[in-house]
Amino acid sequence: MSPAAHRADVAENRVRIVEAARAVLAESDHVYLNEIAKRAGVGQGTLYRHFPTREALLAEVYRQDVEELVAAASGLLAEHTPAEALRLWLDRVIDYAEVKRGVLAALEPAAWQDLVDHSHTPIESALDLLLSAGKEAGAIRTDVDPHGVILLIAYLSRLDKGEWEARARPLMGVVLDGLRRQDVGPR
C-alpha cells in the first residue's frame, strides 16, 4: 500500500469510528468501545490508535458536532431566508443535543464541563448570526438575544430519552414561534 493510500485508509477509519460513536450515542447512554469498533468495521487496536481513551473519542464526537453546527449557520443563511435558516439550524440543534446528552452522560463531570465551556461561545456566535439576519429581515423579534434563546432551548437537556422523539421538535417549534415577530406574517 502506498503512503498516500495508507493515509487515506487511516483517515477513513477515523471518520468511520467517529460516525459509529455518534450513532451509538444517539441510541443509548451506554457506550461500549467494542460495539463502536464493530460498527465502524475496525479492530479494537485501530480504534485505540486513533482514540486511546473512551473520553478522547467522545470528546472528538462532541467537538465535531459543535464545529458542524456552527458552520451550518452561514451556509443556511446563504441558501434560505433568515427565518427558514434559523428554523433549519434549530432543527440541527435538536440532533446535536441528542448526541450531546449521550456524551455528557458517558463522561465524568470534569471532562464534559471543559467541552461545554469551549463550545458555548461558538454556538452563541452562530445563533447571533442567524438572529441578527432575522431581525434585519423583520422576521425575528428585536428583543431576543442568543443567550436568551440558549436558555429557552435548554429544555432539551431535561427531556428523558423516552420522550425525546415526541417532544423535542414540537417544543422547538414553540420556541421558534415565540422568536418570530408577531406583528408580521412568516418571512
PDB file of C-alpha atoms in Angstrom, residues 1 21-22 34 38 43 48 63 106 111 122 134-135 153-154 171:
ATOM      1  CA  MET A   1       0.000   0.000   0.000  1.00  0.00           C
ATOM      2  CA  ALA A  21     -19.708   6.506  18.068  1.00  0.00           C
ATOM      3  CA  ARG A  22     -22.240   9.200  17.142  1.00  0.00           C
ATOM      4  CA  ASN A  34     -16.066  -2.797  21.258  1.00  0.00           C
ATOM      5  CA  LYS A  38     -17.558  -3.381  15.318  1.00  0.00           C
ATOM      6  CA  GLY A  43     -10.486  -3.748  15.158  1.00  0.00           C
ATOM      7  CA  TYR A  48      -7.361   2.704  20.326  1.00  0.00           C
ATOM      8  CA  ARG A  63     -16.128  18.766  19.043  1.00  0.00           C
ATOM      9  CA  ALA A 106     -20.842   8.925  29.373  1.00  0.00           C
ATOM     10  CA  ALA A 111     -14.276  16.177  31.374  1.00  0.00           C
ATOM     11  CA  PRO A 122     -19.003  29.484  19.067  1.00  0.00           C
ATOM     12  CA  GLY A 134     -33.746  37.537  11.028  1.00  0.00           C
ATOM     13  CA  LYS A 135     -34.035  40.866  12.823  1.00  0.00           C
ATOM     14  CA  ILE A 153     -33.679  25.669  24.291  1.00  0.00           C
ATOM     15  CA  ALA A 154     -32.051  24.315  27.431  1.00  0.00           C
ATOM     16  CA  LEU A 171     -41.219  22.173  21.725  1.00  0.00           C
TER      17      LEU A 171
END
